[in-house]
Amino acid sequence: MSSLIVNVKQKALRVFFDIVETIIRNISGRLGIFLRRLYYSKRLAQCGKNLRIDEGVIIQGAEYIYIGDNVWIDKYCILIAGKVDIQPERVKVKQNKNYPYREGELHIGSNVHIAPQCIIQAHGGVSIGNYCGLSSGVKIYSLTNLPSSHTNEIIHFTPLGNPFYLKSPIQIEENVGIALNSIILPGVTIKKNSFIAPNSVVITDIKENSFASGNPAKKIKDRFVEK
């Protein structure tokens, strides 16, 4: 009986959070920024100073999200964190030794700007270092569909179908810039001081101080040249 009461309370609390977030999500101006900062400072696992969340931002799994100081999450971004319940036989798990946190957590360092309409999906784990910038339309997926399965069966991508997944953490080190509409896929590490050119698709690690571009993204040259 007690477990039933606890479950009902948790569902009621979740409904309450959903209502509050729906109300404050689209309030514009300084009032909206103030209300969202006040609310998420209590809901996030960690919230640093001077957090700015603009209107239209959707945050799911706030209790799995850690944010440093001076972070700006721009309009209409989507941040998703937390573990997902998927049958183990339908998930290919790839390790990333560079990722130091737990599965399902999203860690955003200090002095980070996430531009409008970015998506960060951290079901497998995502870490973004200090002084990073994500341009508009960047998409980071630590869990994604696989186009085929090891059993050679015909699969469907719909949630009610029988999809297969790839899950692996993503580590983005400090002072990394990711330009317009680029996509970062599971298991990738982007080393510090690197830049990912617009419309790139990153499926393998990017070395330190790289200017990388393409699909798949590859190092074109050094980003910074020593004098």
PDB file of C-alpha atoms in Angstrom:
ATOM      1  CA  MET A   1       0.000   0.000   0.000  1.00  0.00           C
ATOM      2  CA  SER A   2       2.817   2.405   0.881  1.00  0.00           C
ATOM      3  CA  SER A   3       4.529   1.834  -2.463  1.00  0.00           C
ATOM      4  CA  LEU A   4       1.256   2.615  -4.231  1.00  0.00           C
ATOM      5  CA  ILE A   5       0.958   5.904  -2.318  1.00  0.00           C
ATOM      6  CA  VAL A   6       4.558   6.816  -3.199  1.00  0.00           C
ATOM      7  CA  ASN A   7       3.895   6.031  -6.864  1.00  0.00           C
ATOM      8  CA  VAL A   8       0.764   8.190  -6.914  1.00  0.00           C
ATOM      9  CA  LYS A   9       2.674  11.070  -5.268  1.00  0.00           C
ATOM     10  CA  GLN A  10       5.474  10.801  -7.826  1.00  0.00           C
ATOM     11  CA  LYS A  11       3.004  10.896 -10.725  1.00  0.00           C
ATOM     12  CA  ALA A  12       1.188  13.867  -9.205  1.00  0.00           C
ATOM     13  CA  LEU A  13       4.489  15.691  -8.752  1.00  0.00           C
ATOM     14  CA  ARG A  14       5.447  14.972 -12.349  1.00  0.00           C
ATOM     15  CA  VAL A  15       2.138  16.410 -13.541  1.00  0.00           C
ATOM     16  CA  PHE A  16       2.744  19.501 -11.393  1.00  0.00           C
ATOM     17  CA  PHE A  17       6.228  19.982 -12.890  1.00  0.00           C
ATOM     18  CA  ASP A  18       4.826  19.583 -16.413  1.00  0.00           C
ATOM     19  CA  ILE A  19       2.211  22.270 -15.767  1.00  0.00           C
ATOM     20  CA  VAL A  20       4.728  24.722 -14.312  1.00  0.00           C
ATOM     21  CA  GLU A  21       7.194  24.159 -17.163  1.00  0.00           C
ATOM     22  CA  THR A  22       4.460  24.636 -19.764  1.00  0.00           C
ATOM     23  CA  ILE A  23       3.477  27.942 -18.158  1.00  0.00           C
ATOM     24  CA  ILE A  24       6.971  29.411 -17.818  1.00  0.00           C
ATOM     25  CA  ARG A  25       8.415  28.059 -21.075  1.00  0.00           C
ATOM     26  CA  ASN A  26       7.030  30.753 -23.371  1.00  0.00           C
ATOM     27  CA  ILE A  27       7.066  33.801 -21.125  1.00  0.00           C
ATOM     28  CA  SER A  28       9.232  36.338 -22.947  1.00  0.00           C
ATOM     29  CA  GLY A  29      11.562  39.030 -21.706  1.00  0.00           C
ATOM     30  CA  ARG A  30      13.303  39.448 -18.379  1.00  0.00           C
ATOM     31  CA  LEU A  31      10.383  38.019 -16.424  1.00  0.00           C
ATOM     32  CA  GLY A  32      10.526  34.733 -18.322  1.00  0.00           C
ATOM     33  CA  ILE A  33      14.319  34.457 -17.931  1.00  0.00           C
ATOM     34  CA  PHE A  34      13.987  35.167 -14.192  1.00  0.00           C
ATOM     35  CA  LEU A  35      11.208  32.608 -13.657  1.00  0.00           C
ATOM     36  CA  ARG A  36      13.000  29.878 -15.591  1.00  0.00           C
ATOM     37  CA  ARG A  37      16.253  30.511 -13.726  1.00  0.00           C
ATOM     38  CA  LEU A  38      14.397  30.398 -10.404  1.00  0.00           C
ATOM     39  CA  TYR A  39      12.578  27.186 -11.289  1.00  0.00           C
ATOM     40  CA  TYR A  40      15.463  25.253 -12.826  1.00  0.00           C
ATOM     41  CA  SER A  41      17.880  26.274 -10.075  1.00  0.00           C
ATOM     42  CA  LYS A  42      15.769  23.945  -7.901  1.00  0.00           C
ATOM     43  CA  ARG A  43      15.065  21.263 -10.500  1.00  0.00           C
ATOM     44  CA  LEU A  44      18.488  20.698 -12.072  1.00  0.00           C
ATOM     45  CA  ALA A  45      21.002  18.347 -10.483  1.00  0.00           C
ATOM     46  CA  GLN A  46      23.405  21.316 -10.483  1.00  0.00           C
ATOM     47  CA  CYS A  47      22.853  24.921 -11.510  1.00  0.00           C
ATOM     48  CA  GLY A  48      25.651  27.499 -11.633  1.00  0.00           C
ATOM     49  CA  LYS A  49      25.462  31.278 -11.525  1.00  0.00           C
ATOM     50  CA  ASN A  50      23.962  33.444 -14.262  1.00  0.00           C
ATOM     51  CA  LEU A  51      22.028  30.708 -16.043  1.00  0.00           C
ATOM     52  CA  ARG A  52      19.947  32.120 -18.924  1.00  0.00           C
ATOM     53  CA  ILE A  53      17.235  29.994 -20.485  1.00  0.00           C
ATOM     54  CA  ASP A  54      15.382  31.749 -23.282  1.00  0.00           C
ATOM     55  CA  GLU A  55      11.795  31.134 -24.294  1.00  0.00           C
ATOM     56  CA  GLY A  56      10.645  27.912 -25.916  1.00  0.00           C
ATOM     57  CA  VAL A  57      13.362  25.712 -24.374  1.00  0.00           C
ATOM     58  CA  ILE A  58      12.251  22.155 -23.546  1.00  0.00           C
ATOM     59  CA  ILE A  59      14.125  20.344 -20.769  1.00  0.00           C
ATOM     60  CA  GLN A  60      13.395  16.695 -19.976  1.00  0.00           C
ATOM     61  CA  GLY A  61      15.107  14.821 -17.158  1.00  0.00           C
ATOM     62  CA  ALA A  62      16.257  17.964 -15.319  1.00  0.00           C
ATOM     63  CA  GLU A  63      17.437  15.904 -12.345  1.00  0.00           C
ATOM     64  CA  TYR A  64      20.141  14.374 -14.591  1.00  0.00           C
ATOM     65  CA  ILE A  65      21.445  17.716 -15.886  1.00  0.00           C
ATOM     66  CA  TYR A  66      24.471  19.564 -14.432  1.00  0.00           C
ATOM     67  CA  ILE A  67      25.148  23.143 -15.578  1.00  0.00           C
ATOM     68  CA  GLY A  68      28.091  25.425 -14.720  1.00  0.00           C
ATOM     69  CA  ASP A  69      28.328  29.227 -14.502  1.00  0.00           C
ATOM     70  CA  ASN A  70      27.431  31.727 -17.234  1.00  0.00           C
ATOM     71  CA  VAL A  71      25.538  29.315 -19.482  1.00  0.00           C
ATOM     72  CA  TRP A  72      23.100  30.614 -22.096  1.00  0.00           C
ATOM     73  CA  ILE A  73      20.581  28.172 -23.552  1.00  0.00           C
ATOM     74  CA  ASP A  74      19.029  30.023 -26.460  1.00  0.00           C
ATOM     75  CA  LYS A  75      15.518  29.894 -27.895  1.00  0.00           C
ATOM     76  CA  TYR A  76      13.753  26.634 -28.793  1.00  0.00           C
ATOM     77  CA  CYS A  77      16.512  24.248 -27.762  1.00  0.00           C
ATOM     78  CA  ILE A  78      15.702  20.733 -26.536  1.00  0.00           C
ATOM     79  CA  LEU A  79      17.732  19.107 -23.745  1.00  0.00           C
ATOM     80  CA  ILE A  80      16.937  15.490 -22.874  1.00  0.00           C
ATOM     81  CA  ALA A  81      18.660  13.448 -20.162  1.00  0.00           C
ATOM     82  CA  GLY A  82      18.090  10.340 -18.046  1.00  0.00           C
ATOM     83  CA  LYS A  83      18.283   6.614 -18.629  1.00  0.00           C
ATOM     84  CA  VAL A  84      15.864   4.898 -20.995  1.00  0.00           C
ATOM     85  CA  ASP A  85      14.341   1.461 -20.597  1.00  0.00           C
ATOM     86  CA  ILE A  86      15.260  -0.495 -23.719  1.00  0.00           C
ATOM     87  CA  GLN A  87      15.591  -4.263 -24.009  1.00  0.00           C
ATOM     88  CA  PRO A  88      19.348  -5.002 -23.712  1.00  0.00           C
ATOM     89  CA  GLU A  89      19.319  -7.320 -26.723  1.00  0.00           C
ATOM     90  CA  ARG A  90      18.159  -4.416 -28.889  1.00  0.00           C
ATOM     91  CA  VAL A  91      20.948  -2.026 -27.892  1.00  0.00           C
ATOM     92  CA  LYS A  92      24.564  -2.026 -29.022  1.00  0.00           C
ATOM     93  CA  VAL A  93      26.582  -0.356 -26.266  1.00  0.00           C
ATOM     94  CA  LYS A  94      29.894   1.264 -27.171  1.00  0.00           C
ATOM     95  CA  GLN A  95      32.283   2.403 -24.452  1.00  0.00           C
ATOM     96  CA  ASN A  96      33.884   5.850 -24.401  1.00  0.00           C
ATOM     97  CA  LYS A  97      36.785   5.899 -21.953  1.00  0.00           C
ATOM     98  CA  ASN A  98      37.008   9.699 -22.177  1.00  0.00           C
ATOM     99  CA  TYR A  99      33.559  10.234 -20.664  1.00  0.00           C
ATOM    100  CA  PRO A 100      33.898  10.414 -16.841  1.00  0.00           C
ATOM    101  CA  TYR A 101      30.242  10.542 -15.747  1.00  0.00           C
ATOM    102  CA  ARG A 102      27.286   8.203 -15.452  1.00  0.00           C
ATOM    103  CA  GLU A 103      24.955   6.996 -18.174  1.00  0.00           C
ATOM    104  CA  GLY A 104      22.087   9.357 -18.870  1.00  0.00           C
ATOM    105  CA  GLU A 105      23.746  12.465 -17.438  1.00  0.00           C
ATOM    106  CA  LEU A 106      24.213  15.765 -19.261  1.00  0.00           C
ATOM    107  CA  HIS A 107      27.098  17.921 -18.035  1.00  0.00           C
ATOM    108  CA  ILE A 108      27.506  21.449 -19.415  1.00  0.00           C
ATOM    109  CA  GLY A 109      30.556  23.413 -18.253  1.00  0.00           C
ATOM    110  CA  SER A 110      30.905  27.133 -17.617  1.00  0.00           C
ATOM    111  CA  ASN A 111      30.821  29.937 -20.197  1.00  0.00           C
ATOM    112  CA  VAL A 112      28.885  27.906 -22.750  1.00  0.00           C
ATOM    113  CA  HIS A 113      26.421  29.173 -25.364  1.00  0.00           C
ATOM    114  CA  ILE A 114      23.908  26.821 -26.948  1.00  0.00           C
ATOM    115  CA  ALA A 115      22.354  28.677 -29.891  1.00  0.00           C
ATOM    116  CA  PRO A 116      18.707  28.424 -31.015  1.00  0.00           C
ATOM    117  CA  GLN A 117      17.128  25.139 -32.069  1.00  0.00           C
ATOM    118  CA  CYS A 118      19.877  22.828 -30.849  1.00  0.00           C
ATOM    119  CA  ILE A 119      19.061  19.305 -29.646  1.00  0.00           C
ATOM    120  CA  ILE A 120      21.152  17.550 -26.992  1.00  0.00           C
ATOM    121  CA  GLN A 121      19.990  13.999 -26.290  1.00  0.00           C
ATOM    122  CA  ALA A 122      21.969  12.556 -23.386  1.00  0.00           C
ATOM    123  CA  HIS A 123      20.404   9.144 -22.770  1.00  0.00           C
ATOM    124  CA  GLY A 124      23.847   7.607 -23.218  1.00  0.00           C
ATOM    125  CA  GLY A 125      25.646  10.518 -21.507  1.00  0.00           C
ATOM    126  CA  VAL A 126      26.946  13.847 -22.848  1.00  0.00           C
ATOM    127  CA  SER A 127      29.641  16.151 -21.457  1.00  0.00           C
ATOM    128  CA  ILE A 128      30.353  19.631 -22.855  1.00  0.00           C
ATOM    129  CA  GLY A 129      33.432  21.438 -21.515  1.00  0.00           C
ATOM    130  CA  ASN A 130      34.035  25.053 -20.571  1.00  0.00           C
ATOM    131  CA  TYR A 131      34.087  27.812 -23.226  1.00  0.00           C
ATOM    132  CA  CYS A 132      32.217  25.774 -25.841  1.00  0.00           C
ATOM    133  CA  GLY A 133      29.789  27.120 -28.418  1.00  0.00           C
ATOM    134  CA  LEU A 134      27.067  25.274 -30.322  1.00  0.00           C
ATOM    135  CA  SER A 135      25.683  27.135 -33.339  1.00  0.00           C
ATOM    136  CA  SER A 136      22.042  27.006 -34.395  1.00  0.00           C
ATOM    137  CA  GLY A 137      20.678  23.621 -35.362  1.00  0.00           C
ATOM    138  CA  VAL A 138      23.451  21.486 -33.850  1.00  0.00           C
ATOM    139  CA  LYS A 139      22.261  18.006 -32.873  1.00  0.00           C
ATOM    140  CA  ILE A 140      24.031  15.762 -30.377  1.00  0.00           C
ATOM    141  CA  TYR A 141      22.754  12.201 -30.003  1.00  0.00           C
ATOM    142  CA  SER A 142      24.204   9.711 -27.520  1.00  0.00           C
ATOM    143  CA  LEU A 143      21.463   7.203 -28.411  1.00  0.00           C
ATOM    144  CA  THR A 144      20.413   6.639 -32.004  1.00  0.00           C
ATOM    145  CA  ASN A 145      18.708   4.111 -34.234  1.00  0.00           C
ATOM    146  CA  LEU A 146      20.768   1.537 -36.110  1.00  0.00           C
ATOM    147  CA  PRO A 147      19.758   0.931 -39.741  1.00  0.00           C
ATOM    148  CA  SER A 148      19.975  -2.868 -39.386  1.00  0.00           C
ATOM    149  CA  SER A 149      20.331  -5.586 -36.763  1.00  0.00           C
ATOM    150  CA  HIS A 150      22.735  -8.455 -36.111  1.00  0.00           C
ATOM    151  CA  THR A 151      19.833 -10.885 -36.646  1.00  0.00           C
ATOM    152  CA  ASN A 152      19.218  -9.637 -40.217  1.00  0.00           C
ATOM    153  CA  GLU A 153      15.522  -9.147 -39.464  1.00  0.00           C
ATOM    154  CA  ILE A 154      13.546  -6.353 -41.083  1.00  0.00           C
ATOM    155  CA  ILE A 155      13.256  -3.546 -38.524  1.00  0.00           C
ATOM    156  CA  HIS A 156      11.195  -0.388 -38.224  1.00  0.00           C
ATOM    157  CA  PHE A 157      12.230   2.975 -36.764  1.00  0.00           C
ATOM    158  CA  THR A 158       8.879   3.658 -35.101  1.00  0.00           C
ATOM    159  CA  PRO A 159       8.718   3.405 -31.280  1.00  0.00           C
ATOM    160  CA  LEU A 160       6.007   0.753 -31.595  1.00  0.00           C
ATOM    161  CA  GLY A 161       8.138  -1.223 -34.038  1.00  0.00           C
ATOM    162  CA  ASN A 162      11.268  -3.264 -33.346  1.00  0.00           C
ATOM    163  CA  PRO A 163      14.182  -0.809 -33.697  1.00  0.00           C
ATOM    164  CA  PHE A 164      17.800  -1.464 -32.784  1.00  0.00           C
ATOM    165  CA  TYR A 165      19.886   1.232 -31.119  1.00  0.00           C
ATOM    166  CA  LEU A 166      23.459   2.379 -30.643  1.00  0.00           C
ATOM    167  CA  LYS A 167      24.177   3.926 -27.238  1.00  0.00           C
ATOM    168  CA  SER A 168      27.452   5.552 -26.205  1.00  0.00           C
ATOM    169  CA  PRO A 169      28.559   8.672 -24.291  1.00  0.00           C
ATOM    170  CA  ILE A 170      29.814  11.795 -26.048  1.00  0.00           C
ATOM    171  CA  GLN A 171      32.691  13.869 -24.669  1.00  0.00           C
ATOM    172  CA  ILE A 172      33.238  17.403 -25.954  1.00  0.00           C
ATOM    173  CA  GLU A 173      36.280  18.981 -24.350  1.00  0.00           C
ATOM    174  CA  GLU A 174      36.870  22.668 -23.578  1.00  0.00           C
ATOM    175  CA  ASN A 175      36.958  25.462 -26.157  1.00  0.00           C
ATOM    176  CA  VAL A 176      35.231  23.497 -28.901  1.00  0.00           C
ATOM    177  CA  GLY A 177      33.080  25.237 -31.512  1.00  0.00           C
ATOM    178  CA  ILE A 178      30.429  23.280 -33.394  1.00  0.00           C
ATOM    179  CA  ALA A 179      29.019  25.185 -36.352  1.00  0.00           C
ATOM    180  CA  LEU A 180      25.603  25.358 -37.978  1.00  0.00           C
ATOM    181  CA  ASN A 181      23.542  22.175 -38.395  1.00  0.00           C
ATOM    182  CA  SER A 182      26.342  19.763 -37.525  1.00  0.00           C
ATOM    183  CA  ILE A 183      25.488  16.352 -36.056  1.00  0.00           C
ATOM    184  CA  ILE A 184      27.451  14.524 -33.360  1.00  0.00           C
ATOM    185  CA  LEU A 185      26.717  10.795 -33.067  1.00  0.00           C
ATOM    186  CA  PRO A 186      27.278   8.302 -30.204  1.00  0.00           C
ATOM    187  CA  GLY A 187      30.711   7.416 -28.846  1.00  0.00           C
ATOM    188  CA  VAL A 188      32.529  10.478 -30.164  1.00  0.00           C
ATOM    189  CA  THR A 189      35.190  12.511 -28.350  1.00  0.00           C
ATOM    190  CA  ILE A 190      36.008  15.968 -29.696  1.00  0.00           C
ATOM    191  CA  LYS A 191      39.291  17.075 -28.167  1.00  0.00           C
ATOM    192  CA  LYS A 192      39.906  20.585 -26.876  1.00  0.00           C
ATOM    193  CA  ASN A 193      40.427  23.674 -29.079  1.00  0.00           C
ATOM    194  CA  SER A 194      38.747  22.039 -32.084  1.00  0.00           C
ATOM    195  CA  PHE A 195      36.202  23.428 -34.536  1.00  0.00           C
ATOM    196  CA  ILE A 196      33.569  21.483 -36.457  1.00  0.00           C
ATOM    197  CA  ALA A 197      32.578  23.186 -39.730  1.00  0.00           C
ATOM    198  CA  PRO A 198      28.913  23.704 -40.738  1.00  0.00           C
ATOM    199  CA  ASN A 199      26.823  20.706 -41.829  1.00  0.00           C
ATOM    200  CA  SER A 200      29.408  18.181 -40.666  1.00  0.00           C
ATOM    201  CA  VAL A 201      28.572  14.713 -39.336  1.00  0.00           C
ATOM    202  CA  VAL A 202      30.959  13.534 -36.616  1.00  0.00           C
ATOM    203  CA  ILE A 203      31.098   9.748 -36.223  1.00  0.00           C
ATOM    204  CA  THR A 204      34.721   9.305 -35.081  1.00  0.00           C
ATOM    205  CA  ASP A 205      36.981  11.077 -32.591  1.00  0.00           C
ATOM    206  CA  ILE A 206      38.411  14.483 -33.497  1.00  0.00           C
ATOM    207  CA  LYS A 207      41.974  15.211 -32.378  1.00  0.00           C
ATOM    208  CA  GLU A 208      43.005  18.249 -30.352  1.00  0.00           C
ATOM    209  CA  ASN A 209      43.247  21.583 -32.196  1.00  0.00           C
ATOM    210  CA  SER A 210      41.513  20.297 -35.325  1.00  0.00           C
ATOM    211  CA  PHE A 211      39.518  22.153 -37.947  1.00  0.00           C
ATOM    212  CA  ALA A 212      37.245  19.329 -39.092  1.00  0.00           C
ATOM    213  CA  SER A 213      34.661  19.198 -41.853  1.00  0.00           C
ATOM    214  CA  GLY A 214      32.614  16.800 -43.947  1.00  0.00           C
ATOM    215  CA  ASN A 215      30.404  13.721 -43.788  1.00  0.00           C
ATOM    216  CA  PRO A 216      32.021  11.930 -42.107  1.00  0.00           C
ATOM    217  CA  ALA A 217      33.952  14.797 -40.527  1.00  0.00           C
ATOM    218  CA  LYS A 218      37.721  14.650 -40.872  1.00  0.00           C
ATOM    219  CA  LYS A 219      40.543  16.943 -39.856  1.00  0.00           C
ATOM    220  CA  ILE A 220      41.326  19.448 -42.620  1.00  0.00           C
ATOM    221  CA  LYS A 221      43.994  21.469 -40.845  1.00  0.00           C
ATOM    222  CA  ASP A 222      45.024  22.792 -37.442  1.00  0.00           C
ATOM    223  CA  ARG A 223      42.588  25.260 -35.959  1.00  0.00           C
ATOM    224  CA  PHE A 224      45.265  27.367 -34.276  1.00  0.00           C
ATOM    225  CA  VAL A 225      48.773  27.679 -35.709  1.00  0.00           C
ATOM    226  CA  GLU A 226      51.630  28.343 -33.329  1.00  0.00           C
ATOM    227  CA  LYS A 227      53.646  31.465 -34.129  1.00  0.00           C
TER     228      LYS A 227
END
